[in-house]
Coordinates of C-alpha atoms and ligand atoms in Angstrom, one line a residue:
X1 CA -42.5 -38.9 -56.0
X2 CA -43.3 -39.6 -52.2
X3 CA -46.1 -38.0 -50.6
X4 CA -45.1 -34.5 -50.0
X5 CA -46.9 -33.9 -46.4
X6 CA -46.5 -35.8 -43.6
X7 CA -48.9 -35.3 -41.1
X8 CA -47.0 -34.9 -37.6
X9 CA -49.7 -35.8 -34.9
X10 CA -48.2 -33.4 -32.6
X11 CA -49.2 -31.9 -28.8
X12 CA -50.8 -28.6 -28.4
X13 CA -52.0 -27.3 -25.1
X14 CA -54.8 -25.7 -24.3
X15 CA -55.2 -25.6 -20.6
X16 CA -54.1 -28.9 -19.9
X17 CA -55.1 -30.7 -23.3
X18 CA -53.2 -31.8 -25.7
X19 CA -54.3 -31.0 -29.5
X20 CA -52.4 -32.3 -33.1
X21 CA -51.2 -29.5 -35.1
X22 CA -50.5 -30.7 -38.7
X23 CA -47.7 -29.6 -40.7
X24 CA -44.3 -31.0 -42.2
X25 CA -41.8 -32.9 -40.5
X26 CA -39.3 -30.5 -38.9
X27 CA -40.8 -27.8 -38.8
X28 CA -42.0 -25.4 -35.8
X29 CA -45.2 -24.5 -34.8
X30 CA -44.0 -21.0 -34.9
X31 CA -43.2 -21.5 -39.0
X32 CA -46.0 -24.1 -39.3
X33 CA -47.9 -20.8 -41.4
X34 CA -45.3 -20.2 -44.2
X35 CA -46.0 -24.7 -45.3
X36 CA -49.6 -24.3 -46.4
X37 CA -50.0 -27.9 -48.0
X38 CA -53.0 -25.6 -50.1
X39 CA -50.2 -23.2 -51.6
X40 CA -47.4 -23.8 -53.7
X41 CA -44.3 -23.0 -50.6
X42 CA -42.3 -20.3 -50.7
X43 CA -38.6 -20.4 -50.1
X44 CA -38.4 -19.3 -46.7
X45 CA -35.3 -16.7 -47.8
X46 CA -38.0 -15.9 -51.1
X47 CA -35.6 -17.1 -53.3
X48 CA -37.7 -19.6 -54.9
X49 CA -41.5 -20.9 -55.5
X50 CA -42.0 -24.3 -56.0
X51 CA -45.3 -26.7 -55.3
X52 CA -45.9 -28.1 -52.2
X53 CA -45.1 -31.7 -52.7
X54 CA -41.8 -30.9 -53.5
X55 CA -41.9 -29.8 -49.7
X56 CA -39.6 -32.7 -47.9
X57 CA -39.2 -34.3 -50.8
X58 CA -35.7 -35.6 -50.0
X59 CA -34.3 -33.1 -52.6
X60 CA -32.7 -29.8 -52.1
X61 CA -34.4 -27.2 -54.0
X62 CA -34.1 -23.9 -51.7
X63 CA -30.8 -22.4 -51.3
X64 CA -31.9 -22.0 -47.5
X65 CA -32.8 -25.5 -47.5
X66 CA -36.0 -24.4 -46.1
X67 CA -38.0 -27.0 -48.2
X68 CA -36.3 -30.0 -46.9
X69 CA -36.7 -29.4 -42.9
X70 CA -37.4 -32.9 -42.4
X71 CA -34.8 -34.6 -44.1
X72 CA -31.1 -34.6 -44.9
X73 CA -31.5 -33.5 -48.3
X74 CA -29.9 -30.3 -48.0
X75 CA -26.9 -29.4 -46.3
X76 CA -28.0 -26.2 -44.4
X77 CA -31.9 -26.8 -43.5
X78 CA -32.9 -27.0 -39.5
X79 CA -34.6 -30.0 -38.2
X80 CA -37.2 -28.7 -35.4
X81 CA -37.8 -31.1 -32.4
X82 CA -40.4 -30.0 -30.3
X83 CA -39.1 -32.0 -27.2
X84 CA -42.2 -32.6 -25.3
X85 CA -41.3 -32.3 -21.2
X86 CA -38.0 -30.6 -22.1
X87 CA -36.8 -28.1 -24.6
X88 CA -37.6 -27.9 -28.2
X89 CA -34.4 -27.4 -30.3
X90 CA -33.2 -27.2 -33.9
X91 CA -30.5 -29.5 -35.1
X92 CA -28.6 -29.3 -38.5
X93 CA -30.9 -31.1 -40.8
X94 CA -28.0 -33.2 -42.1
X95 CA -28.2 -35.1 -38.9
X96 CA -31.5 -36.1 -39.7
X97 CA -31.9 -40.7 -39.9
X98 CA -27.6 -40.8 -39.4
X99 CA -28.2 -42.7 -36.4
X100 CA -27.5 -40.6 -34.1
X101 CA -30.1 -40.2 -31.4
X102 CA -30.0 -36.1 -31.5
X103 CA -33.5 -35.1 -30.2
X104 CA -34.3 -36.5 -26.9
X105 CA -38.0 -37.0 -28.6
X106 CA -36.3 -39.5 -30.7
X107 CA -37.9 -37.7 -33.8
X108 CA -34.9 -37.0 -35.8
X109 CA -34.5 -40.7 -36.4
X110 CA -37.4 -42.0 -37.6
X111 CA -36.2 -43.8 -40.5
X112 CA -32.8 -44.7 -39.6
X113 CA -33.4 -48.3 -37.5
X114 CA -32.5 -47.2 -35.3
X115 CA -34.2 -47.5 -31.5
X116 CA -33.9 -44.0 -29.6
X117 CA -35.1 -43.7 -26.2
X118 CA -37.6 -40.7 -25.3
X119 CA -35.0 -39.1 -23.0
X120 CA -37.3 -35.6 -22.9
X121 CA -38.9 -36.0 -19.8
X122 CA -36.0 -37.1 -17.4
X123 CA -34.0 -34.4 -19.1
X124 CA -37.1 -31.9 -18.4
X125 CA -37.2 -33.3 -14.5
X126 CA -33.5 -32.3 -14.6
X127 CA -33.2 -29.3 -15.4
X128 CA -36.1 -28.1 -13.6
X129 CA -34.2 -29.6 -10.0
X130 CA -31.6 -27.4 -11.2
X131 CA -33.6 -24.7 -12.1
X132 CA -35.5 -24.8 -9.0
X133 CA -32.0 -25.2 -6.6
X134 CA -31.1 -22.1 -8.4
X135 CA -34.6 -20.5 -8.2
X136 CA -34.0 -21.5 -4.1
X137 CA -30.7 -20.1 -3.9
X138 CA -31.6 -16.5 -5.2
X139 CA -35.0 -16.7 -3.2
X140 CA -32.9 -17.0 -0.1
X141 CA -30.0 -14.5 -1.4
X142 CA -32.9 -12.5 -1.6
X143 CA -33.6 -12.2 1.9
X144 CA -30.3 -11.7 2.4
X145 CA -30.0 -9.1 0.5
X146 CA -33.3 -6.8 1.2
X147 CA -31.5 -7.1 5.1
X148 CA -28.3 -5.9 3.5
X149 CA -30.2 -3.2 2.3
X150 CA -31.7 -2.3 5.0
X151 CA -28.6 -1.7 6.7
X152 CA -27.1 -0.2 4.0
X153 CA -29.8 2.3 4.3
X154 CA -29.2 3.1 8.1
X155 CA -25.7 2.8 7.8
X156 CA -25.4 5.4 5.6
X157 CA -27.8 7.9 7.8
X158 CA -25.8 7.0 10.4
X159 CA -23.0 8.0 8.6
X160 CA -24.6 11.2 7.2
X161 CA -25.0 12.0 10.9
X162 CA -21.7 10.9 12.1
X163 CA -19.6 13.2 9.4
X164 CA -22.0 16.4 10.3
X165 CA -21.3 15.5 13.8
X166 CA -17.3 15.2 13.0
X167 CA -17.6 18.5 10.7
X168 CA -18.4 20.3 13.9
X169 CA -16.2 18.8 15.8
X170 CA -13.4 19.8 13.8
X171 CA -14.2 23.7 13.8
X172 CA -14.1 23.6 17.6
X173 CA -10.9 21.2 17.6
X174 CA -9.1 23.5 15.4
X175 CA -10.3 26.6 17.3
X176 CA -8.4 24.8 20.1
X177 CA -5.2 24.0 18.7
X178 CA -5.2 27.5 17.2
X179 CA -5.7 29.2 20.9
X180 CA -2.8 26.3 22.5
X181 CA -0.5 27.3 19.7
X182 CA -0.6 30.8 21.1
X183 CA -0.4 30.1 24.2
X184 CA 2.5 27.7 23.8
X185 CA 4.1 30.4 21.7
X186 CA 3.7 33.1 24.5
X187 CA 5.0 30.3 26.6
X188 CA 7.6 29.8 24.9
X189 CA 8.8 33.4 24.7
X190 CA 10.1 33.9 28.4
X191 CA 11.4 30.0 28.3
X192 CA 13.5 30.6 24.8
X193 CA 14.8 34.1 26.6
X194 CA 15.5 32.4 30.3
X195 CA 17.3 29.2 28.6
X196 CA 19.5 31.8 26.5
X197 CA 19.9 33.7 29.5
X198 CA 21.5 31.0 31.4
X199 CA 23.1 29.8 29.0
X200 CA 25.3 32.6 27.8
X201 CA 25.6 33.2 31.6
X202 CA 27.5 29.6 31.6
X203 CA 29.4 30.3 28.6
X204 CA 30.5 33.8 29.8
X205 CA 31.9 31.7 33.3
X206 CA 33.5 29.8 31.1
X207 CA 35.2 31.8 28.8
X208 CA 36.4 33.9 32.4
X209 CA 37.2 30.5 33.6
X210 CA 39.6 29.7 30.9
X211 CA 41.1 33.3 30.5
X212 CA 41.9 33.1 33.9
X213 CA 43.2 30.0 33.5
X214 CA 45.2 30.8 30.5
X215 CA 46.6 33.6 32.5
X216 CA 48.0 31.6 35.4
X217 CA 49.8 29.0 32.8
X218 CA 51.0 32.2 31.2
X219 CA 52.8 33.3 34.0
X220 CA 54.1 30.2 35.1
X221 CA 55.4 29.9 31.9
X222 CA 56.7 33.1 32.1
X223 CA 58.1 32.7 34.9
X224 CA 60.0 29.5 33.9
X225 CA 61.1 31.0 30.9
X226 CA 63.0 34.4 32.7
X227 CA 66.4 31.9 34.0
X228 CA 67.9 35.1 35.5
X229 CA 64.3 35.9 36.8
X230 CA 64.8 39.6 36.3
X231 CA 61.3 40.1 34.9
X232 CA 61.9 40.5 31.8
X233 CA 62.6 37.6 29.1
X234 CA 65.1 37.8 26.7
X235 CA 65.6 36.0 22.6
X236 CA 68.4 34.4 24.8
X237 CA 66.5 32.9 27.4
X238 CA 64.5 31.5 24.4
X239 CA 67.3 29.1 22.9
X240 CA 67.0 26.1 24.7
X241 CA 63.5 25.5 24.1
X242 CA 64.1 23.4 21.1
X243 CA 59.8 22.3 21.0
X244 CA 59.2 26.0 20.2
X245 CA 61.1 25.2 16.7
X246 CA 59.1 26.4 13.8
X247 CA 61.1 25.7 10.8
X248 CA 61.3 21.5 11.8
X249 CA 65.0 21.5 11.8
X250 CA 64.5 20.6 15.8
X251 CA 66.1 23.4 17.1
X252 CA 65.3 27.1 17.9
X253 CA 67.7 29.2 16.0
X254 CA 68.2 33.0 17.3
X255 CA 66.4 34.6 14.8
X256 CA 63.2 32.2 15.5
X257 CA 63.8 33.3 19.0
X258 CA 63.8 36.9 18.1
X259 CA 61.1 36.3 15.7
X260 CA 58.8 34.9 18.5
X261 CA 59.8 38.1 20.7
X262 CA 58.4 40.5 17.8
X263 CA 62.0 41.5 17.1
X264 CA 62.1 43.2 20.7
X265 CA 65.1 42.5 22.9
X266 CA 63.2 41.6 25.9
X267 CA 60.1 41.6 26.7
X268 CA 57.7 42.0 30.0
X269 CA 55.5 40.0 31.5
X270 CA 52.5 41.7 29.8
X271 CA 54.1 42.0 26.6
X272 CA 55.1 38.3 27.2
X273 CA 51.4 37.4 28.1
X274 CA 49.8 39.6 25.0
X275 CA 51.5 38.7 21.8
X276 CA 54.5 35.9 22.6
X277 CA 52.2 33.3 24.8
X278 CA 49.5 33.0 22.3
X279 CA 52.1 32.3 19.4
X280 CA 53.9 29.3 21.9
X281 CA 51.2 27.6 24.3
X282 CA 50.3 25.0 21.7
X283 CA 54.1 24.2 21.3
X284 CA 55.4 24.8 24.5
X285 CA 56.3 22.6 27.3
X286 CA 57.0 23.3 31.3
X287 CA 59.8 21.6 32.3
X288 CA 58.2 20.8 35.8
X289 CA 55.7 18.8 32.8
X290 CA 58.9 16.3 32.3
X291 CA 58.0 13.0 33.9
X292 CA 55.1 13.1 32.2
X293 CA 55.0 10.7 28.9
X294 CA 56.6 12.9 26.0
X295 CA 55.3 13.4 22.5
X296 CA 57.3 9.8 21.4
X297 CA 57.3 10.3 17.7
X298 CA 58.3 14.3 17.6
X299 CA 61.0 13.8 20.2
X300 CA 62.5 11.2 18.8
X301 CA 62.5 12.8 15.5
X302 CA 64.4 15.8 16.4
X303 CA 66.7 15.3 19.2
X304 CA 66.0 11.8 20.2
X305 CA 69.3 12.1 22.5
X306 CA 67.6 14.6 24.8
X307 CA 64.5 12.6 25.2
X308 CA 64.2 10.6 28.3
X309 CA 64.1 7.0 28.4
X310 CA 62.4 6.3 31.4
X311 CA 60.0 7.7 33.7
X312 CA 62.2 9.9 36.4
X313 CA 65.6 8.9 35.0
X314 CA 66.2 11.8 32.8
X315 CA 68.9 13.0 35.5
X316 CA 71.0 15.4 33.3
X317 CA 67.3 17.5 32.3
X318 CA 66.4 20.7 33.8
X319 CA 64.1 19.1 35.4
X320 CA 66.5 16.9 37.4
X321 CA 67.0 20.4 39.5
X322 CA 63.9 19.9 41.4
X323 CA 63.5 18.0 44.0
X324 CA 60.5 15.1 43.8
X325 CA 57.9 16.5 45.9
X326 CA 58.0 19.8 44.4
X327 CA 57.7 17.7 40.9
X328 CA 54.8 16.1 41.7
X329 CA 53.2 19.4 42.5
X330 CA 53.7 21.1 39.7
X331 CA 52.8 17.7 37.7
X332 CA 49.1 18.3 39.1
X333 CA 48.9 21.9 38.4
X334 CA 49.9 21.7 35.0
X335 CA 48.3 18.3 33.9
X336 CA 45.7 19.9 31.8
X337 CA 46.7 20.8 28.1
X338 CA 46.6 24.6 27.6
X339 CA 44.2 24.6 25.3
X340 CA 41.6 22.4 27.2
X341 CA 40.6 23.9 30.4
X342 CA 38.5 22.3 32.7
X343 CA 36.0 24.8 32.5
X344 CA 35.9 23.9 28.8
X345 CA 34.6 20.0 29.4
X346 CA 32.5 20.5 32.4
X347 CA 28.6 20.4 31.3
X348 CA 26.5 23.5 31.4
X349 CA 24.8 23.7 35.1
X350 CA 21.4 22.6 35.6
X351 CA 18.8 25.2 35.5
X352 CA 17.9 27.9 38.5
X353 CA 14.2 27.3 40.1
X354 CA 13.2 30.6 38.1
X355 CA 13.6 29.1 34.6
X356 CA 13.0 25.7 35.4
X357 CA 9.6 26.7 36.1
X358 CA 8.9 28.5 32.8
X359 CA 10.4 25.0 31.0
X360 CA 8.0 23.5 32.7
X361 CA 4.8 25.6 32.5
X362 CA 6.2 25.6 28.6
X363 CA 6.1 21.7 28.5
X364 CA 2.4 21.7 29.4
X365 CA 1.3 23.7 27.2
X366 CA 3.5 22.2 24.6
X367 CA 2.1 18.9 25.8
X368 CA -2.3 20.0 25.6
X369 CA -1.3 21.9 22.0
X370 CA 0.1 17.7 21.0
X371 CA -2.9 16.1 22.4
X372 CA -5.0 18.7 21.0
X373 CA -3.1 18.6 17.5
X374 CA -3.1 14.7 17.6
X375 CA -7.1 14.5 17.9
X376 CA -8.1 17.1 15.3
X377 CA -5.6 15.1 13.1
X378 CA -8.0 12.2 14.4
X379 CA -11.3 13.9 13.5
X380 CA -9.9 14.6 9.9
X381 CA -9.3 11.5 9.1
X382 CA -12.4 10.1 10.3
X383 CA -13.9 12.8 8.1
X384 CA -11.5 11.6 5.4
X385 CA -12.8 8.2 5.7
X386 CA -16.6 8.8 6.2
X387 CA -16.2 10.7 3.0
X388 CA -14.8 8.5 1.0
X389 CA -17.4 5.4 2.1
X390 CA -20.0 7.7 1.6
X391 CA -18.9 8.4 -2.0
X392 CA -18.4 5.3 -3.2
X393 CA -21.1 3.4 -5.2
X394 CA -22.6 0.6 -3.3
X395 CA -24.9 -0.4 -5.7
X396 CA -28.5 1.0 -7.0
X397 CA -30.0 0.0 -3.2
X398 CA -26.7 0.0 -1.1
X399 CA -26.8 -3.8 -1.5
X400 CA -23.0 -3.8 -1.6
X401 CA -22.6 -1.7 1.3
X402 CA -21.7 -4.7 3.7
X403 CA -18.7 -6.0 1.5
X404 CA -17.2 -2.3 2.5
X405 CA -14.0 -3.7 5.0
X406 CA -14.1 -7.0 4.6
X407 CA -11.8 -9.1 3.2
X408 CA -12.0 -12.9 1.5
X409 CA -9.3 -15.2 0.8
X410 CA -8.8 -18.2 -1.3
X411 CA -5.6 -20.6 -1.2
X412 CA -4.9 -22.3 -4.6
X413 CA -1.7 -24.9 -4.9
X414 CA 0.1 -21.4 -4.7
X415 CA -0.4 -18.6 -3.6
X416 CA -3.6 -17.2 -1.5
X417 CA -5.5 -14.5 -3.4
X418 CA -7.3 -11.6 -1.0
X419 CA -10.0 -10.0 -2.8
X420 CA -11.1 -6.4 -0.3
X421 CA -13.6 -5.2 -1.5
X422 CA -13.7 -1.6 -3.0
X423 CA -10.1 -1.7 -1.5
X424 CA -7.6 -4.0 -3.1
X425 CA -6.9 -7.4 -4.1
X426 CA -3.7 -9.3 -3.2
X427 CA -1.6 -12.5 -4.0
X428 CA 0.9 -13.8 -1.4
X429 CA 2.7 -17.1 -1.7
X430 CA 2.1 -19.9 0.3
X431 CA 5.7 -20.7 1.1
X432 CA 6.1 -17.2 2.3
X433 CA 7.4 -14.2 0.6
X434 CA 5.5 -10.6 0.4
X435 CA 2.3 -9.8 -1.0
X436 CA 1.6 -8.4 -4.5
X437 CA -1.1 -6.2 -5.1
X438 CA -3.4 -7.3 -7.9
X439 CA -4.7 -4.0 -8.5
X440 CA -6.9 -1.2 -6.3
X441 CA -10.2 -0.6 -6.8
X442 CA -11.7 1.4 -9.5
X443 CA -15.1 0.8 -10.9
X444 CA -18.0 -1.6 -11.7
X445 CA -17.2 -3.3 -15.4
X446 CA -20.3 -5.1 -16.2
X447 CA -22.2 -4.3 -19.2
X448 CA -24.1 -1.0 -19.7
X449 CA -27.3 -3.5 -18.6
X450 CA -25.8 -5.2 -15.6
X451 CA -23.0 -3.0 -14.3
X452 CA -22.9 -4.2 -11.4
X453 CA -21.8 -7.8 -12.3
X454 CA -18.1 -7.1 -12.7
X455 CA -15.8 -5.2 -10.4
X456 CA -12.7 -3.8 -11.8
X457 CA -9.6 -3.6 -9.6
X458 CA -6.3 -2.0 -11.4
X459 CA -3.2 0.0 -11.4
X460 CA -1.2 -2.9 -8.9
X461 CA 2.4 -3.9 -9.0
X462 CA 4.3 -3.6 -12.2
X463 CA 5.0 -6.9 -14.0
X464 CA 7.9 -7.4 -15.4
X465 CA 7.9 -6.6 -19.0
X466 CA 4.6 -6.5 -18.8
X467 CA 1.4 -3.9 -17.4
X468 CA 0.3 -3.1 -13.9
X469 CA -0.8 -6.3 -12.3
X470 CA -4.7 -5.5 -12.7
X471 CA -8.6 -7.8 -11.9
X472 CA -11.6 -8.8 -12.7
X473 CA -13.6 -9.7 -10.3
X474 CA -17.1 -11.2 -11.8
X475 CA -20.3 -11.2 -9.4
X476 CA -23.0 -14.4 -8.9
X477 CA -25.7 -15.3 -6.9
X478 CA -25.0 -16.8 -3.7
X479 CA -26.3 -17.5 -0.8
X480 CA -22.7 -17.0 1.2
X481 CA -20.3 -14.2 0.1
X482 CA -17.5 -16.1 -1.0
X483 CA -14.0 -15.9 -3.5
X484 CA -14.9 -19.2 -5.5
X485 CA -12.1 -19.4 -8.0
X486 CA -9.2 -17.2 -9.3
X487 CA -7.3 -17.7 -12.7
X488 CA -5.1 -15.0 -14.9
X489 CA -5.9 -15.7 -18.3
X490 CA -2.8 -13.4 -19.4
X491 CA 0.0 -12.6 -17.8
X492 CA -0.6 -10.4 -14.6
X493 CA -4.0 -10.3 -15.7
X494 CA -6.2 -11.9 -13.1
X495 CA -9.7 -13.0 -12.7
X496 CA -11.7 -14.0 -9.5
X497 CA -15.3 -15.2 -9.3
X498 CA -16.8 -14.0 -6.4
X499 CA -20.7 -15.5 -5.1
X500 CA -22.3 -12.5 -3.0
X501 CA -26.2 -12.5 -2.3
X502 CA -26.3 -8.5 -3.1
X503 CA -26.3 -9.5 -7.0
X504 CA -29.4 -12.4 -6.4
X505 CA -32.2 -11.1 -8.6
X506 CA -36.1 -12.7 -7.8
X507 CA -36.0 -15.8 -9.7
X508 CA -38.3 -16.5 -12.5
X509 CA -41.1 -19.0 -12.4
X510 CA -39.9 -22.1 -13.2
X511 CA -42.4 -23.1 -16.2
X512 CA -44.4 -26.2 -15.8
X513 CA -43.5 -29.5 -17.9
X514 CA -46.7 -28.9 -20.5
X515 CA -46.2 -25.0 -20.8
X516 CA -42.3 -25.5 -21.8
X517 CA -43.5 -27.8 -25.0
X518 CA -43.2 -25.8 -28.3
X519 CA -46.4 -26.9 -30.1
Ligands
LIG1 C1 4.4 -13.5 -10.0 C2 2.9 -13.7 -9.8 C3 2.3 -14.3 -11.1 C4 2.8 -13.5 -12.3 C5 4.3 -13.3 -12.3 C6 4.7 -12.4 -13.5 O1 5.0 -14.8 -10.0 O2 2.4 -12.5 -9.6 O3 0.9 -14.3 -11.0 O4 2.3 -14.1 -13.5 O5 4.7 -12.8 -11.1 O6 6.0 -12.3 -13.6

C-alpha cells in the first residue's frame, strides 16, 4: 500500500506571503477540513468510512469518488487545481496522468512523463487585459450614461411642463373652434338662403324661358300643320305626317290621326297647344327643318323613297315650295331640338354683388374655423405624443430615455435590419423591395433580476404559415449605441444584439494575481 497522504506544498496568502497548506492531492483548500490525515475519512456523500491511507490510494472505494481526488481511480472524483496567477478549476479526475496537460499549473500530470508548461500566469495576464478593457469600457459607458440620465431627468420636466402647457392650450383652442363654428354657421345661414335664392331665381327664368320657347315652336307647328290655314287643324290635315306614326308600320293611319286629336274633329290652336303638341314634339318634324340631315336609319326604314338623297335636291318635298332664302330662315329658327332649349344648356349666371358678399364673408370664416380646427387637431396630437413618451418605461433612472426616436441599422449579405427603439423594428432587402416589420414594441423581456436586458418587439407582419414576425432585442455594455448582429433562430423569429451605454453597470475590481489563487 503506497503512502496514503501526500503532502502538497501549496501557496497561501497572507498579505502578500505565501504559506503551504497540507492536504491530499486534488483536493481544495475549501474541502481541505473533511481529509483529516488524524481521522479515518468520510465519504464525502457519507456513504462510507474507511481509514485514511486508503485516501488516494489509486483505488475506488467511495461511490462519489471522493477518496480518490488525486488520481484516476474512480470514474466520477474531481481533481482540484488551484491554478496559481489564474483560476483554480476542477477537472474530471479521470483525466488525471493521461497526458493531457489539463491544468495550466501542470499539476494534473505529475506522473504521466509528461513535460507541461506552467501556462497559469500568461493565462492570468490575459484575462485580466480583458477584464480590465471590459472594466474600461463600462467605466466610460458609465459616464455616458449618468449624462444620459441627466437629460433624461430634464427632458422629462420639460416634458411635464410642455403637456400642462399644451393641456391649456387646448381648452382655449377648442373654445375657439367652438365660437368659429357658430359663427360660420350664422354665416352660413344668409349665404345657404341668398345662393338658393338665386338659384331658383335662374331656374324659374329658365323654365319661363323654355315654356316660352315651347310655345313659339308650338305655334309654328301649328301653323304648319293647318294646310287650309283656317285656324283650326283637322285628323285630315294630320295624314301626311308619316314621323308622327306610332304603331311602326311608317305611316299615320286615320284613326292614329284621330287618336292624336283626342277623338275631336278639329281642334284650335289652344287645344292644339294643350293636349296634341305635347303628345308629337318629340316625333315631329317642320318641314321648313328639311335640308337639314334626316334621322338616316328611321327614314330609311319606313319610307326610304320619300327620304332625300342629297342636301337641297329633294325637289318633289313640301319643302321644295319655298323659296331658299326663306329656307334658310326658318333653318335658324328651328335648329334647336324641341326638347333642348337654349335656356336649358346655358350655365346659371354669376352671382349679384349682394350674395357674393355673404359667399365671401362666409369663406373667411369658413377659412379661421379650418385654421383654427387644423391647430387644436395639432395640439392634440402633441398631447397624444407627450403622453405616450411620458408613459413609456425608460428604465429605473431614465437611462433609456435617449434611444426614444432614434433609429439604427445594420446591413447583412441581405437585407438591412432597423431596430427603433420603443417603436418598431424592420427588415428591407438590399436589392429593393418593401420593408417588413419585425414586430412593434412591447416590453422589457429580461429576467425578473435584470429586466432591462432584453427588449421585446412583437405582433409584425404575418409569416406565412407561420406567427407574426416578432424580436428580441438583447442589451450590452457599450461604449457607442450600436445594432451589432441580427440572426432569426426560427422562422420569423428574430434576434438583434444591440451595445447601448444605458445598460453599463460600475465594473467590479479586477482582483490582483495573488488574491485570485484558491489556497
Ligand atoms: C422573408 C423574410 C425572412 C423570413 C421569410 C419567411 O423572406 O422576412 O426573414 O424568414 O420571409 O417567409
Amino acid at each position: 500500500m503506497r503512502a496514503p497522504v501526500l503532502v502538497l506544498g501549496l501557496l497561501a496568502v497572507l498579505g502578500c506571503q505565501a504559506v503551504e497548506v497540507k492536504r491530499p492531492r486534488g483536493v481544495s483548500l475549501s474541502n481541505r477540513v473533511f481529509y483529516d490525515e488524524m481521522k479515518p475519512f468520510t465519504c464525502l456523500d457519507g456513504s462510507k468510512v474507511i481509514p485514511f491511507d486508503r485516501v488516494n490510494d489509486d483505488y475506488c472505494d467511495c461511490t462519489d469518488g471522493s477518496d480518490e481526488p488525486g488520481t484516476s481511480a474512480c470514474y466520477n472524483g474531481r481533481f482540484h487545481c488551484t491554478n496559481p496567477g489564474y483560476r483554480p478549476m476542477y477537472i474530471p479526475s479521470s483525466r488525471v496522468n493521461d497526458g493531457i496537460c489539463d491544468c495550466c499549473d501542470t499539476t494534473d500530470e505529475y506522473n504521466s512523463g509528461v513535460h507541461c508548461q506552467n501556462t497559469c500566469r500568461e493565462m492570468g495576464r490575459k484575462e485580466r487585459e480583458e477584464l480590465e478593457k471590459k472594466a474600461e469600457m463600462a467605466r466610460e459607458g458609465m459616464l455616458l450614461k449618468q449624462q444620459y440620465i441627466e437629460d433624461a431627468r430634464k427632458g422629462r420636466e420639460e416634458k411635464q411642463a410642455r403637456l400642462q402647457e399644451m393641456v391649456e392650450k387646448r381648452q382655449s383652442s377648442q373654445a375657439e373652434v367652438d365660437s368659429l363654428r357658430s359663427k360660420k354657421e350664422e354665416a352660413e345661414k344668409p349665404e345657404k338662403e341668398a345662393k338658393e335664392a338665386h338659384k331658383n331665381e335662374w331656374e324659374e327664368r329658365r323654365e319661363a324661358e323654355k315654356a316660352a320657347l315651347e310655345k313659339k315652336q308650338s305655334l309654328e307647328a301649328f301653323t304648319e300643320l293647318d294646310q287650309d290655314s283656317d285656324g283650326t287643324l283637322s285628323a285630315e290635315e294630320l295624314l301626311s305626317r308619316s314621323e308622327l306614326d306610332s304603331d311602326g308600320d311608317g305611316s299615320l293611319s286615320d284613326q292614329e290621326a284621330q287618336d292624336l286629336l283626342a277623338g275631336l274633329q278639329s281642334v284650335d290652336v289652344s287645344t292644339f297647344q294643350e293636349s296634341v303638341w305635347p303628345k308629337i314634339k318629340e316625333k315631329y318634324k317642320s318641314k321648313s327643318e328639311t335640308p337639314s340631315p334626316p334621322p338616316i336609319e328611321e327614314g330609311a326604314d319606313s319610307h326610304p323613297e320619300i327620304q332625300p338623297e342629297e342636301d337641297g335636291d329633294g325637289d318633289g318635298e313640301e319643302g321644295g315650295d319655298d323659296d331658299d332664302d326663306e329656307e334658310e330662315h326658318l333653318d335658324e329658327e328651328h335648329r334647336a331640338p324641341p326638347s333642348k332649349s337654349q335656356g336649358e344648356e346655358s350655365e346659371m349666371p354669376p352671382y349679384d354683388d349682394a350674395t357674393q358678399q355673404l359667399i365671401d364673408a362666409a369663406q373667411i370664416v369658413r377659412n379661421e374655423f379650418e385654421e383654427a380646427s387644423k391647430s387644436l387637431r395639432e395640439i392634440e396630437d402633441t398631447i397624444r405624443n407627450l403622453e405616450k413618451e411620458i408613459s413609456l418605461d425608460f428604465g429605473s433612472q431614465g437611462e433609456f430615455s435617449y434611444l426614444y426616436g432614434q433609429c439604427y441599422d445594420l446591413t447583412t449579405s441581405e437585407y438591412t435590419y432597423r431596430l427603433c427603439p420603443f417603436n418598431r423594428v424592420t427588415q428591407k432587402p438590399k436589392v429593393g423591395g418593401s420593408e417588413t416589420n419585425l414586430g412593434v414594441w412591447s416590453a422589457w423581456a429580461g429576467p425578473e433580476n435584470d429586466k432591462f436586458s432584453a427588449m421585446k418587439y412583437d405582433q409584425g407582419t404575418g409569416c406565412w404559415q407561420g406567427p407574426n414576425r416578432s424580436t428580441l432585442v438583447k442589451l450590452y455594455c457599450g461604449k457607442e449605441t450600436v445594432v451589432t448582429s441580427t440572426s432569426e433562430p426560427s422562422r420569423c423569429e428574430y434576434l438583434m444584439e444591440f451595445y447601448t451605454p444605458a445598460v453599463c453597470q460600475q465594473p467590479p475590481e479586477i482582483p490582483q494575481q495573488e488574491e485570485h489563487d484558491e489556497l
